[in-house]
């Protein structure tokens, strides 16, 4: 089962339409449709939001060989430096759709910058060796 199929099942188990599911993630219905039909790859920020908002284990989501739904939940008892405080998560959930969309776009931009900077650091380290 691939990641796109898993996203659709997560949405259906949440009993949300594509519009409602998209709003909860700060993206449009069209984006959810594109994700569910494999027209676009799943961006890192969507994986993070699924972890935070729906308790989905990112490794399970991204592993196309893993279809066991018992393993789909992220273990909240395992703390990591990337966990967002419950207060911040509650604030995100209370935002209206346009504001969630702004936050989702900002996360994506930060992710891209971080990735580009990380790649640049790796290139510089390779040159040093």
PDB file of C-alpha atoms in Angstrom:
ATOM      1  CA  UNK A   1       0.000   0.000   0.000  1.00  0.00           C
ATOM      2  CA  UNK A   2       1.509   3.329  -1.022  1.00  0.00           C
ATOM      3  CA  UNK A   3       1.511   6.653   0.812  1.00  0.00           C
ATOM      4  CA  UNK A   4      -1.261   8.115  -1.333  1.00  0.00           C
ATOM      5  CA  UNK A   5      -3.597   5.244  -0.516  1.00  0.00           C
ATOM      6  CA  UNK A   6      -2.733   5.625   3.165  1.00  0.00           C
ATOM      7  CA  UNK A   7      -3.601   9.332   3.113  1.00  0.00           C
ATOM      8  CA  UNK A   8      -6.995   8.551   1.613  1.00  0.00           C
ATOM      9  CA  UNK A   9      -7.661   5.897   4.248  1.00  0.00           C
ATOM     10  CA  UNK A  10      -6.557   8.238   7.049  1.00  0.00           C
ATOM     11  CA  UNK A  11      -8.981  10.848   5.733  1.00  0.00           C
ATOM     12  CA  UNK A  12     -11.807   8.328   5.450  1.00  0.00           C
ATOM     13  CA  UNK A  13     -11.170   6.955   8.956  1.00  0.00           C
ATOM     14  CA  UNK A  14     -11.277  10.547  10.203  1.00  0.00           C
ATOM     15  CA  UNK A  15     -14.730  10.790   8.587  1.00  0.00           C
ATOM     16  CA  UNK A  16     -13.763  13.945   6.718  1.00  0.00           C
ATOM     17  CA  UNK A  17     -14.374  15.067   3.192  1.00  0.00           C
ATOM     18  CA  UNK A  18     -11.377  16.106   1.118  1.00  0.00           C
ATOM     19  CA  UNK A  19     -12.319  19.713   1.837  1.00  0.00           C
ATOM     20  CA  UNK A  20     -12.520  19.178   5.613  1.00  0.00           C
ATOM     21  CA  UNK A  21      -9.315  17.151   5.699  1.00  0.00           C
ATOM     22  CA  UNK A  22      -7.537  19.787   3.633  1.00  0.00           C
ATOM     23  CA  UNK A  23      -8.752  22.554   5.925  1.00  0.00           C
ATOM     24  CA  UNK A  24      -7.440  20.675   8.955  1.00  0.00           C
ATOM     25  CA  UNK A  25      -4.002  20.574   7.302  1.00  0.00           C
ATOM     26  CA  UNK A  26      -4.144  24.083   5.882  1.00  0.00           C
ATOM     27  CA  UNK A  27      -4.303  22.975   2.246  1.00  0.00           C
ATOM     28  CA  UNK A  28      -6.975  22.948  -0.438  1.00  0.00           C
ATOM     29  CA  UNK A  29      -9.301  20.144  -1.479  1.00  0.00           C
ATOM     30  CA  UNK A  30      -7.384  20.008  -4.760  1.00  0.00           C
ATOM     31  CA  UNK A  31      -4.142  19.360  -2.880  1.00  0.00           C
ATOM     32  CA  UNK A  32      -5.733  16.462  -0.977  1.00  0.00           C
ATOM     33  CA  UNK A  33      -7.118  15.068  -4.229  1.00  0.00           C
ATOM     34  CA  UNK A  34      -3.676  15.330  -5.851  1.00  0.00           C
ATOM     35  CA  UNK A  35      -2.041  13.593  -2.874  1.00  0.00           C
ATOM     36  CA  UNK A  36      -4.603  10.787  -2.844  1.00  0.00           C
ATOM     37  CA  UNK A  37      -4.224  10.135  -6.565  1.00  0.00           C
ATOM     38  CA  UNK A  38      -0.404  10.297  -6.610  1.00  0.00           C
ATOM     39  CA  UNK A  39      -0.330  13.353  -8.881  1.00  0.00           C
ATOM     40  CA  UNK A  40       2.099  15.025  -6.487  1.00  0.00           C
ATOM     41  CA  UNK A  41       4.548  13.648  -3.920  1.00  0.00           C
ATOM     42  CA  UNK A  42       3.707  14.130  -0.264  1.00  0.00           C
ATOM     43  CA  UNK A  43       5.613  17.194   1.006  1.00  0.00           C
ATOM     44  CA  UNK A  44       7.522  16.929   4.258  1.00  0.00           C
ATOM     45  CA  UNK A  45       5.341  19.484   5.995  1.00  0.00           C
ATOM     46  CA  UNK A  46       2.213  17.394   5.282  1.00  0.00           C
ATOM     47  CA  UNK A  47       3.914  14.358   6.819  1.00  0.00           C
ATOM     48  CA  UNK A  48       4.714  16.469   9.890  1.00  0.00           C
ATOM     49  CA  UNK A  49       1.158  17.792  10.147  1.00  0.00           C
ATOM     50  CA  UNK A  50      -0.265  14.265   9.846  1.00  0.00           C
ATOM     51  CA  UNK A  51       2.007  13.220  12.698  1.00  0.00           C
ATOM     52  CA  UNK A  52       0.993  16.155  14.872  1.00  0.00           C
ATOM     53  CA  UNK A  53      -2.705  16.370  14.074  1.00  0.00           C
ATOM     54  CA  UNK A  54      -3.614  12.734  13.404  1.00  0.00           C
ATOM     55  CA  UNK A  55      -0.888  10.885  15.334  1.00  0.00           C
ATOM     56  CA  UNK A  56       0.343   9.169  12.146  1.00  0.00           C
ATOM     57  CA  UNK A  57       3.785   7.577  12.264  1.00  0.00           C
ATOM     58  CA  UNK A  58       5.831   9.200   9.455  1.00  0.00           C
ATOM     59  CA  UNK A  59       7.880   6.051   8.896  1.00  0.00           C
ATOM     60  CA  UNK A  60       4.735   3.979   8.439  1.00  0.00           C
ATOM     61  CA  UNK A  61       3.244   6.571   6.083  1.00  0.00           C
ATOM     62  CA  UNK A  62       6.298   6.769   3.842  1.00  0.00           C
ATOM     63  CA  UNK A  63       7.101   3.041   3.762  1.00  0.00           C
ATOM     64  CA  UNK A  64       5.148   1.605   0.818  1.00  0.00           C
ATOM     65  CA  UNK A  65       5.889  -1.934   2.004  1.00  0.00           C
ATOM     66  CA  UNK A  66       4.192  -1.264   5.357  1.00  0.00           C
ATOM     67  CA  UNK A  67       0.423  -1.739   5.270  1.00  0.00           C
ATOM     68  CA  UNK A  68      -0.226  -2.899   8.842  1.00  0.00           C
ATOM     69  CA  UNK A  69      -2.689  -0.341  10.223  1.00  0.00           C
ATOM     70  CA  UNK A  70      -1.890  -1.322  13.780  1.00  0.00           C
ATOM     71  CA  UNK A  71       1.503   0.351  13.296  1.00  0.00           C
ATOM     72  CA  UNK A  72       0.150   3.576  11.818  1.00  0.00           C
ATOM     73  CA  UNK A  73       0.102   5.516  15.058  1.00  0.00           C
ATOM     74  CA  UNK A  74       3.043   7.551  16.235  1.00  0.00           C
ATOM     75  CA  UNK A  75       4.135   6.688  19.775  1.00  0.00           C
ATOM     76  CA  UNK A  76       3.545   9.940  21.661  1.00  0.00           C
ATOM     77  CA  UNK A  77       5.492   8.569  24.615  1.00  0.00           C
ATOM     78  CA  UNK A  78       8.663   8.766  22.526  1.00  0.00           C
ATOM     79  CA  UNK A  79       9.782  12.346  22.843  1.00  0.00           C
ATOM     80  CA  UNK A  80      11.789  14.021  20.152  1.00  0.00           C
ATOM     81  CA  UNK A  81      13.098  17.533  19.749  1.00  0.00           C
ATOM     82  CA  UNK A  82      10.615  18.099  16.908  1.00  0.00           C
ATOM     83  CA  UNK A  83       7.499  17.618  19.013  1.00  0.00           C
ATOM     84  CA  UNK A  84       5.256  20.651  19.120  1.00  0.00           C
ATOM     85  CA  UNK A  85       3.718  21.660  22.431  1.00  0.00           C
ATOM     86  CA  UNK A  86       0.043  20.774  22.906  1.00  0.00           C
ATOM     87  CA  UNK A  87      -0.730  24.467  23.410  1.00  0.00           C
ATOM     88  CA  UNK A  88       0.725  25.380  20.014  1.00  0.00           C
ATOM     89  CA  UNK A  89      -1.072  22.456  18.377  1.00  0.00           C
ATOM     90  CA  UNK A  90      -4.382  23.561  19.912  1.00  0.00           C
ATOM     91  CA  UNK A  91      -3.815  27.074  18.616  1.00  0.00           C
ATOM     92  CA  UNK A  92      -3.122  25.727  15.110  1.00  0.00           C
ATOM     93  CA  UNK A  93      -6.302  23.629  15.253  1.00  0.00           C
ATOM     94  CA  UNK A  94      -8.363  26.669  16.246  1.00  0.00           C
ATOM     95  CA  UNK A  95      -7.176  28.759  13.291  1.00  0.00           C
ATOM     96  CA  UNK A  96      -9.483  29.334  10.352  1.00  0.00           C
ATOM     97  CA  UNK A  97      -8.564  27.761   7.018  1.00  0.00           C
ATOM     98  CA  UNK A  98      -6.748  30.740   5.421  1.00  0.00           C
ATOM     99  CA  UNK A  99      -4.472  31.070   8.449  1.00  0.00           C
ATOM    100  CA  UNK A 100      -3.748  27.336   8.538  1.00  0.00           C
ATOM    101  CA  UNK A 101      -2.830  27.644   4.867  1.00  0.00           C
ATOM    102  CA  UNK A 102      -0.370  30.434   5.667  1.00  0.00           C
ATOM    103  CA  UNK A 103       1.258  28.329   8.402  1.00  0.00           C
ATOM    104  CA  UNK A 104       1.458  25.285   6.109  1.00  0.00           C
ATOM    105  CA  UNK A 105       3.135  27.371   3.400  1.00  0.00           C
ATOM    106  CA  UNK A 106       5.570  28.855   5.911  1.00  0.00           C
ATOM    107  CA  UNK A 107       6.494  25.376   7.145  1.00  0.00           C
ATOM    108  CA  UNK A 108       7.076  24.241   3.568  1.00  0.00           C
ATOM    109  CA  UNK A 109       9.286  27.260   2.852  1.00  0.00           C
ATOM    110  CA  UNK A 110      11.318  26.629   6.018  1.00  0.00           C
ATOM    111  CA  UNK A 111      11.633  22.966   5.064  1.00  0.00           C
ATOM    112  CA  UNK A 112      12.914  23.872   1.593  1.00  0.00           C
ATOM    113  CA  UNK A 113      15.432  26.384   2.977  1.00  0.00           C
ATOM    114  CA  UNK A 114      16.606  23.900   5.595  1.00  0.00           C
ATOM    115  CA  UNK A 115      16.984  21.189   2.972  1.00  0.00           C
ATOM    116  CA  UNK A 116      18.881  23.498   0.628  1.00  0.00           C
ATOM    117  CA  UNK A 117      21.165  24.651   3.449  1.00  0.00           C
ATOM    118  CA  UNK A 118      21.726  21.048   4.513  1.00  0.00           C
ATOM    119  CA  UNK A 119      22.652  20.087   0.962  1.00  0.00           C
ATOM    120  CA  UNK A 120      25.027  23.057   0.729  1.00  0.00           C
ATOM    121  CA  UNK A 121      26.712  22.049   4.007  1.00  0.00           C
ATOM    122  CA  UNK A 122      27.158  18.490   2.708  1.00  0.00           C
ATOM    123  CA  UNK A 123      28.700  19.783  -0.542  1.00  0.00           C
ATOM    124  CA  UNK A 124      31.105  21.981   1.408  1.00  0.00           C
ATOM    125  CA  UNK A 125      32.104  19.079   3.672  1.00  0.00           C
ATOM    126  CA  UNK A 126      32.746  16.860   0.644  1.00  0.00           C
ATOM    127  CA  UNK A 127      34.981  19.546  -0.870  1.00  0.00           C
ATOM    128  CA  UNK A 128      37.000  19.731   2.360  1.00  0.00           C
ATOM    129  CA  UNK A 129      37.730  16.012   2.244  1.00  0.00           C
TER     130      UNK A 129
END
